[in-house]
Amino acid sequence: MYITYETAQYSSDGTKHLQPPITIPNDLPKPNFMPTKLVRISDMKVIDGSQVNQGYCALSYSWNQSGDILISETTGKYKRIDEGKHEIISPIKVSYGKRIINSFRHKKTKYKYTVRYVKFEGIIQQICQQFNIKYIWYDQLCINQDNIEEKQREIRNMHQIYENAYCTVALVPDCSFPQYVHEDEQQYFKRLWTLEEAIKSKRLLFVGRDRHEYGDSIDKYFRIYQLVKPLSQLSTSQILYHAHQRTSTNNHDRVFALIHFFPEFMDKINIDYDQPFEELMTRFYGLLAKKDLSILLFSTNIDYKYKSTIKKYNFLPSWTGVNGSHITYDVTTSFQNYDITGKTMHVTTTYVTNNQSIDDDSLTIREEDIPTIPDNIYEGVNTFYYYLCILVQLSETYEMKNIMLFRPHDFWKYDTKSFFDVISEKLRQLSRFME
């Protein structure tokens, strides 16, 4: 598709300007990390990043808003065709007396518009020139999409590219003034790569058709506002809650985009688009569960606004949250007595045999042997019931039995027994289920 950009932009305070009131500083400090390639805005040439002696910005956008995206019937690869149908609409400055009107608040201001048709790079150049950006990184020009080795290398560096950029320009062309377009309807907020790019960035500049939001002025209307915080403050469940509502053009990119939130996995995941997708997804979520068991904290999709894009991958085990939505509260657990093998989660507990009774002193269940409820269950989790599901293997028949225990959340308020005592007693009772 082709987009329209108006050079007269509304700022966050509702004022329309011929030129942005806030721009990128002239002399940006050079970061320790520099991308392999950068685009020089003055002539839109791709140059070696090592030749640039100042800071740079990065671009975050949705590919299908940069032209016509075609899929090769032979290779299955995506290619962009740009016929130069993007529009740049600019007002002609009008003199009022002896001064130039730079703001559209003046009642007597009159102006006309001119329209230029350009390729996507023309839109990027126009935006960067207005906001005083001299060098920018964006994938279509800075990565040779036909060079497999280069693409794999640059994908591994994506988190560093956005972390070290002075600012990331988030292109949201379907956002205009004064109407707000809901994020569910905006292509930018549906893509998984843009989620990674936004969270990894130091600061964001949202640019729409005729409005922009910068830095701390980003409107809290945007759901992305919840994520404009250091990555260290986001839990794994919070990341998955947002990621599982987004899409990627290529299935493998679901993992390759998410892995940048967990750079410790970089050496354990092979950036290879030819590897079996099911194995890739299973391995990635296994690593997540080993890192943070809180990914088990999810609920059913009771929120009609929550549109899960991961439920179609029904080969994933249930503990990934494939059939629900992860909670966004900051909840943790200290339980470590488990392991992941492929799609199976093994939880180790003390064995209970069927010939032991409730009063049998030989039956000992330690608290560390039972999967715990979240450590901070009292803080912010809004639900009526908590469930603990245990898969029990009978020693004599090797039959597997699923045990589900639940208690209303108000239980902790008036009952004198601890949750551990309740579970222990229940397991003792269930130990006689073969009789």
CSV table of C-alpha atoms in Angstrom, one decimal:
chain,number,residue,atom,x,y,z
A,1,MET,CA,0.0,0.0,0.0
A,2,TYR,CA,1.0,3.6,-0.4
A,3,ILE,CA,0.9,6.3,2.3
A,4,THR,CA,0.4,10.0,2.6
A,5,TYR,CA,2.5,12.4,4.7
A,6,GLU,CA,1.6,16.0,5.4
A,7,THR,CA,4.5,18.3,6.2
A,8,ALA,CA,2.3,20.6,8.3
A,9,GLN,CA,2.0,18.5,11.5
A,10,TYR,CA,-0.1,18.7,14.7
A,11,SER,CA,2.0,18.4,17.8
A,12,SER,CA,0.9,16.9,21.1
A,13,ASP,CA,-0.7,20.1,22.3
A,14,GLY,CA,-3.0,20.3,19.3
A,15,THR,CA,-1.1,23.1,17.5
A,16,LYS,CA,-0.5,22.7,13.8
A,17,HIS,CA,3.0,23.8,12.7
A,18,LEU,CA,4.8,24.3,9.4
A,19,GLN,CA,7.9,22.9,11.0
A,20,PRO,CA,8.1,20.7,14.1
A,21,PRO,CA,8.6,22.7,17.3
A,22,ILE,CA,10.9,20.0,18.7
A,23,THR,CA,13.7,18.5,16.6
A,24,ILE,CA,16.6,16.1,17.0
A,25,PRO,CA,19.8,18.0,18.3
A,26,ASN,CA,22.5,18.8,15.8
A,27,ASP,CA,25.4,17.0,17.3
A,28,LEU,CA,24.5,13.6,18.5
A,29,PRO,CA,27.1,11.7,20.5
A,30,LYS,CA,28.5,8.7,18.8
A,31,PRO,CA,27.5,5.5,20.6
A,32,ASN,CA,29.9,2.6,21.3
A,33,PHE,CA,28.0,0.4,18.9
A,34,MET,CA,27.4,1.6,15.3
A,35,PRO,CA,25.4,-0.3,12.6
A,36,THR,CA,27.2,-1.9,9.7
A,37,LYS,CA,25.4,0.5,7.3
A,38,LEU,CA,23.5,3.8,7.6
A,39,VAL,CA,21.5,6.0,5.2
A,40,ARG,CA,22.8,9.5,4.8
A,41,ILE,CA,19.7,11.7,4.6
A,42,SER,CA,21.2,14.5,2.5
A,43,ASP,CA,21.4,12.2,-0.6
A,44,MET,CA,19.8,9.0,0.7
A,45,LYS,CA,23.0,7.0,0.0
A,46,VAL,CA,23.9,3.9,2.0
A,47,ILE,CA,27.3,4.4,3.6
A,48,ASP,CA,29.6,2.4,5.9
A,49,GLY,CA,28.5,3.0,9.5
A,50,SER,CA,32.1,3.1,10.6
A,51,GLN,CA,32.6,6.3,8.6
A,52,VAL,CA,30.0,8.2,10.6
A,53,ASN,CA,31.4,10.1,13.5
A,54,GLN,CA,28.1,11.0,15.2
A,55,GLY,CA,25.0,9.4,16.5
A,56,TYR,CA,22.1,8.1,14.4
A,57,CYS,CA,18.4,7.4,14.5
A,58,ALA,CA,16.5,4.3,13.5
A,59,LEU,CA,13.2,3.7,11.7
A,60,SER,CA,10.4,1.4,12.9
A,61,TYR,CA,7.6,0.7,10.4
A,62,SER,CA,5.4,-1.9,8.8
A,63,TRP,CA,6.8,-3.3,5.5
A,64,ASN,CA,3.4,-3.4,3.8
A,65,GLN,CA,3.0,0.3,4.1
A,66,SER,CA,6.1,0.9,2.0
A,67,GLY,CA,4.7,-0.1,-1.4
A,68,ASP,CA,3.3,-3.2,-3.0
A,69,ILE,CA,4.5,-6.4,-1.3
A,70,LEU,CA,4.7,-9.4,-3.6
A,71,ILE,CA,5.4,-13.1,-2.8
A,72,SER,CA,7.5,-15.1,-5.1
A,73,GLU,CA,5.6,-18.3,-6.2
A,74,THR,CA,8.9,-20.1,-6.6
A,75,THR,CA,11.0,-19.1,-3.5
A,76,GLY,CA,8.2,-17.8,-1.2
A,77,LYS,CA,10.2,-14.7,-0.5
A,78,TYR,CA,8.7,-11.3,-0.1
A,79,LYS,CA,9.7,-8.4,-2.4
A,80,ARG,CA,8.7,-4.7,-2.4
A,81,ILE,CA,7.6,-3.0,-5.5
A,82,ASP,CA,7.5,0.8,-5.2
A,83,GLU,CA,5.9,2.7,-8.1
A,84,GLY,CA,6.3,6.1,-6.5
A,85,LYS,CA,2.7,6.6,-5.4
A,86,HIS,CA,3.4,7.8,-1.9
A,87,GLU,CA,2.1,11.4,-1.4
A,88,ILE,CA,3.8,14.3,0.3
A,89,ILE,CA,1.3,17.2,0.9
A,90,SER,CA,2.9,20.6,1.8
A,91,PRO,CA,1.3,23.9,2.5
A,92,ILE,CA,2.6,27.1,0.8
A,93,LYS,CA,3.7,29.6,3.4
A,94,VAL,CA,1.6,32.7,3.3
A,95,SER,CA,2.7,36.2,4.3
A,96,TYR,CA,0.4,38.1,6.7
A,97,GLY,CA,1.6,41.7,6.7
A,98,LYS,CA,5.4,41.4,7.0
A,99,ARG,CA,5.7,38.2,9.0
A,100,ILE,CA,5.4,34.6,8.1
A,101,ILE,CA,2.7,32.6,9.8
A,102,ASN,CA,4.4,29.4,11.2
A,103,SER,CA,1.5,28.2,13.3
A,104,PHE,CA,-2.0,27.5,12.0
A,105,ARG,CA,-3.7,28.9,15.0
A,106,HIS,CA,-4.0,32.4,13.5
A,107,LYS,CA,-7.6,32.9,12.3
A,108,LYS,CA,-6.6,35.0,9.2
A,109,THR,CA,-4.0,32.5,7.9
A,110,LYS,CA,-4.6,31.3,4.3
A,111,TYR,CA,-2.6,28.6,2.6
A,112,LYS,CA,-2.6,26.3,-0.4
A,113,TYR,CA,-1.3,22.8,-0.7
A,114,THR,CA,1.0,21.1,-3.1
A,115,VAL,CA,1.2,17.4,-3.7
A,116,ARG,CA,4.3,15.4,-4.6
A,117,TYR,CA,4.4,11.7,-5.5
A,118,VAL,CA,7.5,10.0,-4.3
A,119,LYS,CA,8.9,6.6,-3.5
A,120,PHE,CA,9.0,5.4,0.1
A,121,GLU,CA,12.6,6.7,0.5
A,122,GLY,CA,11.2,10.1,-0.4
A,123,ILE,CA,8.8,10.0,2.6
A,124,ILE,CA,11.7,9.0,4.9
A,125,GLN,CA,13.9,11.8,3.6
A,126,GLN,CA,11.2,14.4,4.1
A,127,ILE,CA,10.4,13.3,7.7
A,128,CYS,CA,14.1,13.2,8.6
A,129,GLN,CA,14.8,16.6,7.1
A,130,GLN,CA,12.0,18.1,9.0
A,131,PHE,CA,13.0,16.6,12.3
A,132,ASN,CA,16.7,17.3,11.7
A,133,ILE,CA,17.9,13.7,11.4
A,134,LYS,CA,21.1,13.3,9.5
A,135,TYR,CA,21.6,9.5,9.5
A,136,ILE,CA,19.1,6.8,9.9
A,137,TRP,CA,19.1,3.0,9.9
A,138,TYR,CA,16.3,1.0,8.4
A,139,ASP,CA,16.3,-2.6,7.2
A,140,GLN,CA,15.3,-2.3,3.5
A,141,LEU,CA,18.3,-0.2,2.6
A,142,CYS,CA,20.8,-1.2,5.3
A,143,ILE,CA,20.4,-5.0,4.9
A,144,ASN,CA,20.8,-6.8,1.6
A,145,GLN,CA,17.7,-9.0,1.8
A,146,ASP,CA,19.1,-11.4,-0.8
A,147,ASN,CA,22.3,-12.0,1.2
A,148,ILE,CA,21.5,-14.8,3.7
A,149,GLU,CA,24.7,-14.4,5.7
A,150,GLU,CA,24.3,-10.6,6.0
A,151,LYS,CA,20.7,-10.9,6.9
A,152,GLN,CA,21.4,-13.4,9.7
A,153,ARG,CA,24.2,-11.3,11.1
A,154,GLU,CA,22.1,-8.1,11.1
A,155,ILE,CA,19.1,-9.8,12.7
A,156,ARG,CA,21.3,-10.8,15.6
A,157,ASN,CA,22.4,-7.1,15.9
A,158,MET,CA,18.9,-5.7,15.8
A,159,HIS,CA,18.6,-5.2,19.6
A,160,GLN,CA,21.9,-3.3,19.6
A,161,ILE,CA,20.9,-1.2,16.6
A,162,TYR,CA,17.7,0.1,18.3
A,163,GLU,CA,19.3,0.3,21.8
A,164,ASN,CA,22.1,2.6,20.6
A,165,ALA,CA,20.0,4.8,18.3
A,166,TYR,CA,19.5,8.3,19.7
A,167,CYS,CA,15.8,8.1,18.7
A,168,THR,CA,13.5,5.7,16.8
A,169,VAL,CA,11.1,7.1,14.3
A,170,ALA,CA,7.9,5.1,14.5
A,171,LEU,CA,6.0,5.6,11.3
A,172,VAL,CA,2.2,5.3,11.9
A,173,PRO,CA,0.7,6.7,8.7
A,174,ASP,CA,-2.9,5.8,9.5
A,175,CYS,CA,-2.8,8.1,12.6
A,176,SER,CA,-4.2,11.6,11.9
A,177,PHE,CA,-5.7,14.6,13.7
A,178,PRO,CA,-8.1,15.1,15.4
A,179,GLN,CA,-9.6,11.6,15.3
A,180,TYR,CA,-7.7,8.8,17.0
A,181,VAL,CA,-7.5,5.6,15.1
A,182,HIS,CA,-7.7,2.6,17.5
A,183,GLU,CA,-4.4,0.7,17.8
A,184,ASP,CA,-6.2,-2.5,16.8
A,185,GLU,CA,-6.9,-0.8,13.4
A,186,GLN,CA,-3.4,0.5,12.9
A,187,GLN,CA,-0.9,-1.7,11.0
A,188,TYR,CA,2.1,-0.5,13.0
A,189,PHE,CA,0.7,-1.9,16.3
A,190,LYS,CA,-0.1,-5.3,14.7
A,191,ARG,CA,3.4,-6.2,13.8
A,192,LEU,CA,5.8,-8.2,16.1
A,193,TRP,CA,9.0,-6.6,14.9
A,194,THR,CA,7.7,-3.1,15.7
A,195,LEU,CA,7.0,-4.2,19.3
A,196,GLU,CA,10.7,-5.3,19.7
A,197,GLU,CA,11.9,-2.1,18.1
A,198,ALA,CA,9.7,0.2,20.2
A,199,ILE,CA,10.7,-1.4,23.5
A,200,LYS,CA,14.4,-1.5,22.7
A,201,SER,CA,14.5,2.2,21.8
A,202,LYS,CA,15.7,4.9,24.2
A,203,ARG,CA,13.1,7.3,23.0
A,204,LEU,CA,10.3,7.3,20.4
A,205,LEU,CA,9.1,9.8,17.8
A,206,PHE,CA,5.6,8.7,16.5
A,207,VAL,CA,4.9,10.3,13.1
A,208,GLY,CA,1.5,9.9,11.5
A,209,ARG,CA,-0.2,11.4,8.4
A,210,ASP,CA,-0.4,14.9,10.0
A,211,ARG,CA,0.5,14.5,13.7
A,212,HIS,CA,3.4,13.5,15.8
A,213,GLU,CA,4.2,12.6,19.4
A,214,TYR,CA,7.7,12.8,20.8
A,215,GLY,CA,9.3,11.4,23.9
A,216,ASP,CA,7.5,12.0,27.2
A,217,SER,CA,4.6,13.6,25.3
A,218,ILE,CA,3.4,10.3,23.8
A,219,ASP,CA,-0.3,10.2,24.4
A,220,LYS,CA,-1.3,7.7,27.0
A,221,TYR,CA,-4.1,6.7,24.7
A,222,PHE,CA,-1.6,4.5,22.8
A,223,ARG,CA,-1.3,1.0,24.3
A,224,ILE,CA,2.4,1.2,23.4
A,225,TYR,CA,2.7,3.8,26.2
A,226,GLN,CA,2.6,0.9,28.6
A,227,LEU,CA,5.8,-0.4,27.0
A,228,VAL,CA,7.8,2.8,26.9
A,229,LYS,CA,9.9,1.9,29.8
A,230,PRO,CA,13.2,0.1,30.3
A,231,LEU,CA,13.1,-3.6,29.3
A,232,SER,CA,14.3,-4.5,32.8
A,233,GLN,CA,10.9,-3.3,34.2
A,234,LEU,CA,8.9,-5.6,31.9
A,235,SER,CA,8.1,-9.2,33.0
A,236,THR,CA,8.2,-12.1,30.5
A,237,SER,CA,4.4,-12.4,30.9
A,238,GLN,CA,3.9,-8.7,30.0
A,239,ILE,CA,6.1,-9.1,26.9
A,240,LEU,CA,4.2,-12.2,25.8
A,241,TYR,CA,0.8,-10.6,26.4
A,242,HIS,CA,1.5,-8.0,23.8
A,243,ALA,CA,3.6,-10.2,21.5
A,244,HIS,CA,0.8,-12.8,21.2
A,245,GLN,CA,-1.5,-10.2,19.7
A,246,ARG,CA,0.9,-9.4,16.9
A,247,THR,CA,1.7,-10.9,13.5
A,248,SER,CA,4.8,-11.4,11.4
A,249,THR,CA,5.0,-11.9,7.7
A,250,ASN,CA,7.3,-14.8,8.1
A,251,ASN,CA,6.5,-17.5,10.8
A,252,HIS,CA,10.2,-17.7,11.8
A,253,ASP,CA,10.2,-14.0,12.7
A,254,ARG,CA,7.9,-14.8,15.6
A,255,VAL,CA,11.0,-16.2,17.3
A,256,PHE,CA,13.6,-14.0,15.7
A,257,ALA,CA,11.8,-10.8,16.8
A,258,LEU,CA,11.1,-12.1,20.4
A,259,ILE,CA,14.6,-13.4,21.0
A,260,HIS,CA,15.9,-9.8,21.2
A,261,PHE,CA,14.0,-9.4,24.5
A,262,PHE,CA,16.2,-12.2,25.8
A,263,PRO,CA,19.7,-11.8,24.4
A,264,GLU,CA,21.0,-14.6,26.7
A,265,PHE,CA,19.2,-17.0,24.2
A,266,MET,CA,21.1,-15.7,21.2
A,267,ASP,CA,23.7,-18.4,21.3
A,268,LYS,CA,21.0,-21.1,21.8
A,269,ILE,CA,18.8,-20.1,18.8
A,270,ASN,CA,20.0,-20.5,15.2
A,271,ILE,CA,19.0,-17.6,12.9
A,272,ASP,CA,18.0,-19.8,10.0
A,273,TYR,CA,14.8,-19.5,8.0
A,274,ASP,CA,15.2,-23.0,6.6
A,275,GLN,CA,14.9,-24.8,10.0
A,276,PRO,CA,11.7,-26.5,10.9
A,277,PHE,CA,9.4,-23.9,12.4
A,278,GLU,CA,7.7,-26.2,14.9
A,279,GLU,CA,11.1,-27.2,16.4
A,280,LEU,CA,12.1,-23.6,16.5
A,281,MET,CA,9.0,-22.4,18.4
A,282,THR,CA,9.1,-25.4,20.8
A,283,ARG,CA,12.8,-24.8,21.7
A,284,PHE,CA,12.3,-21.0,22.2
A,285,TYR,CA,9.3,-21.4,24.6
A,286,GLY,CA,11.2,-24.1,26.4
A,287,LEU,CA,14.0,-21.7,27.0
A,288,LEU,CA,11.5,-19.1,28.2
A,289,ALA,CA,9.9,-21.5,30.7
A,290,LYS,CA,13.3,-22.5,32.0
A,291,LYS,CA,14.2,-18.8,32.5
A,292,ASP,CA,10.9,-17.6,34.0
A,293,LEU,CA,8.1,-20.0,35.2
A,294,SER,CA,5.7,-17.0,35.4
A,295,ILE,CA,4.8,-17.6,31.8
A,296,LEU,CA,2.4,-20.2,33.2
A,297,LEU,CA,0.4,-17.3,34.6
A,298,PHE,CA,-2.3,-16.8,32.0
A,299,SER,CA,-6.1,-16.7,31.7
A,300,THR,CA,-8.7,-17.5,29.2
A,301,ASN,CA,-9.4,-14.8,26.5
A,302,ILE,CA,-12.3,-13.1,28.3
A,303,ASP,CA,-11.3,-9.7,27.0
A,304,TYR,CA,-13.0,-9.3,23.7
A,305,LYS,CA,-10.3,-6.8,22.6
A,306,TYR,CA,-7.6,-9.4,23.0
A,307,LYS,CA,-7.0,-10.9,19.5
A,308,SER,CA,-4.6,-13.8,19.9
A,309,THR,CA,-2.4,-14.5,16.9
A,310,ILE,CA,-0.6,-17.5,18.4
A,311,LYS,CA,-3.5,-19.8,19.0
A,312,LYS,CA,-3.2,-21.1,15.4
A,313,TYR,CA,0.0,-22.8,16.4
A,314,ASN,CA,-1.8,-25.7,18.1
A,315,PHE,CA,1.3,-27.8,18.2
A,316,LEU,CA,2.6,-25.7,21.1
A,317,PRO,CA,2.1,-27.2,24.6
A,318,SER,CA,-0.6,-25.6,26.8
A,319,TRP,CA,1.9,-24.2,29.3
A,320,THR,CA,3.0,-21.6,26.6
A,321,GLY,CA,-0.3,-19.8,26.9
A,322,VAL,CA,-1.3,-20.8,23.3
A,323,ASN,CA,-5.0,-21.0,24.4
A,324,GLY,CA,-5.1,-18.0,26.6
A,325,SER,CA,-3.6,-14.6,27.4
A,326,HIS,CA,-0.7,-13.9,29.7
A,327,ILE,CA,-1.4,-11.6,32.7
A,328,THR,CA,0.2,-8.2,32.7
A,329,TYR,CA,0.7,-8.0,36.5
A,330,ASP,CA,4.2,-8.2,37.9
A,331,VAL,CA,3.9,-11.7,39.4
A,332,THR,CA,6.8,-14.0,40.2
A,333,THR,CA,7.4,-17.4,41.7
A,334,SER,CA,10.5,-19.0,43.3
A,335,PHE,CA,9.7,-22.5,42.4
A,336,GLN,CA,12.6,-24.3,40.6
A,337,ASN,CA,11.9,-28.0,40.9
A,338,TYR,CA,11.0,-28.6,37.2
A,339,ASP,CA,12.5,-29.3,33.8
A,340,ILE,CA,11.6,-28.9,30.2
A,341,THR,CA,12.1,-31.7,27.6
A,342,GLY,CA,10.7,-30.7,24.2
A,343,LYS,CA,7.0,-30.1,24.7
A,344,THR,CA,6.8,-31.7,28.1
A,345,MET,CA,7.2,-29.9,31.5
A,346,HIS,CA,8.4,-32.3,34.2
A,347,VAL,CA,7.6,-31.2,37.8
A,348,THR,CA,9.3,-33.2,40.5
A,349,THR,CA,7.4,-33.7,43.8
A,350,THR,CA,7.6,-36.2,46.7
A,351,TYR,CA,5.9,-39.5,45.7
A,352,VAL,CA,2.7,-40.5,47.3
A,353,THR,CA,1.7,-44.2,47.3
A,354,ASN,CA,-1.8,-45.6,47.5
A,355,ASN,CA,-1.2,-47.5,50.7
A,356,GLN,CA,-0.4,-44.4,52.8
A,357,SER,CA,-3.2,-42.9,54.7
A,358,ILE,CA,-3.8,-39.4,56.1
A,359,ASP,CA,-2.6,-40.4,59.5
A,360,ASP,CA,0.5,-42.2,58.2
A,361,ASP,CA,3.5,-40.5,59.7
A,362,SER,CA,5.8,-41.9,57.1
A,363,LEU,CA,4.2,-39.7,54.4
A,364,THR,CA,6.2,-36.5,54.2
A,365,ILE,CA,5.5,-33.7,51.8
A,366,ARG,CA,7.9,-30.9,51.8
A,367,GLU,CA,6.9,-27.4,50.9
A,368,GLU,CA,9.6,-27.1,48.3
A,369,ASP,CA,8.3,-30.2,46.5
A,370,ILE,CA,5.0,-28.6,45.6
A,371,PRO,CA,4.6,-26.0,42.8
A,372,THR,CA,4.0,-22.8,44.6
A,373,ILE,CA,1.3,-20.2,44.1
A,374,PRO,CA,2.8,-16.8,43.0
A,375,ASP,CA,4.9,-15.2,45.7
A,376,ASN,CA,3.0,-11.9,45.6
A,377,ILE,CA,-0.4,-13.4,45.0
A,378,TYR,CA,-2.0,-10.6,47.1
A,379,GLU,CA,-0.8,-7.8,44.8
A,380,GLY,CA,-2.9,-6.9,41.9
A,381,VAL,CA,-4.0,-10.3,40.5
A,382,ASN,CA,-7.7,-9.9,39.8
A,383,THR,CA,-9.4,-13.3,39.5
A,384,PHE,CA,-11.9,-15.4,41.4
A,385,TYR,CA,-10.1,-18.7,41.5
A,386,TYR,CA,-6.6,-20.1,41.5
A,387,TYR,CA,-5.9,-23.5,40.1
A,388,LEU,CA,-3.0,-25.9,40.6
A,389,CYS,CA,-2.9,-28.8,38.1
A,390,ILE,CA,-0.7,-31.8,38.9
A,391,LEU,CA,-0.1,-34.8,36.6
A,392,VAL,CA,0.4,-37.9,38.8
A,393,GLN,CA,2.0,-41.2,37.5
A,394,LEU,CA,0.9,-44.4,39.3
A,395,SER,CA,3.9,-46.5,40.1
A,396,GLU,CA,2.1,-49.8,39.6
A,397,THR,CA,0.3,-49.2,36.3
A,398,TYR,CA,2.3,-46.3,34.8
A,399,GLU,CA,-1.1,-44.6,34.3
A,400,MET,CA,-1.2,-40.8,34.3
A,401,LYS,CA,-3.8,-39.1,36.3
A,402,ASN,CA,-4.6,-35.3,36.2
A,403,ILE,CA,-5.4,-33.7,39.5
A,404,MET,CA,-6.7,-30.2,39.7
A,405,LEU,CA,-6.9,-28.3,42.9
A,406,PHE,CA,-8.5,-24.9,43.3
A,407,ARG,CA,-9.4,-22.4,46.0
A,408,PRO,CA,-11.3,-19.1,45.8
A,409,HIS,CA,-9.1,-16.1,46.2
A,410,ASP,CA,-10.9,-15.1,49.4
A,411,PHE,CA,-9.6,-18.3,51.0
A,412,TRP,CA,-6.4,-16.5,52.1
A,413,LYS,CA,-8.4,-13.9,53.9
A,414,TYR,CA,-10.4,-16.0,56.4
A,415,ASP,CA,-9.0,-19.5,56.5
A,416,THR,CA,-6.4,-20.3,59.1
A,417,LYS,CA,-4.7,-23.0,57.0
A,418,SER,CA,-2.0,-22.1,54.6
A,419,PHE,CA,-2.3,-23.0,50.9
A,420,PHE,CA,0.5,-25.5,51.4
A,421,ASP,CA,-1.4,-27.3,54.2
A,422,VAL,CA,-4.5,-27.5,52.0
A,423,ILE,CA,-2.6,-29.0,49.1
A,424,SER,CA,-0.8,-31.5,51.4
A,425,GLU,CA,-4.0,-32.7,52.9
A,426,LYS,CA,-5.7,-33.0,49.5
A,427,LEU,CA,-2.8,-35.0,48.1
A,428,ARG,CA,-3.0,-37.4,51.1
A,429,GLN,CA,-6.6,-37.9,50.4
A,430,LEU,CA,-6.0,-38.5,46.7
A,431,SER,CA,-3.3,-41.0,47.5
A,432,ARG,CA,-6.0,-43.5,48.2
A,433,PHE,CA,-7.8,-43.1,44.8
A,434,MET,CA,-6.8,-46.6,43.6
A,435,GLU,CA,-8.7,-48.3,46.4
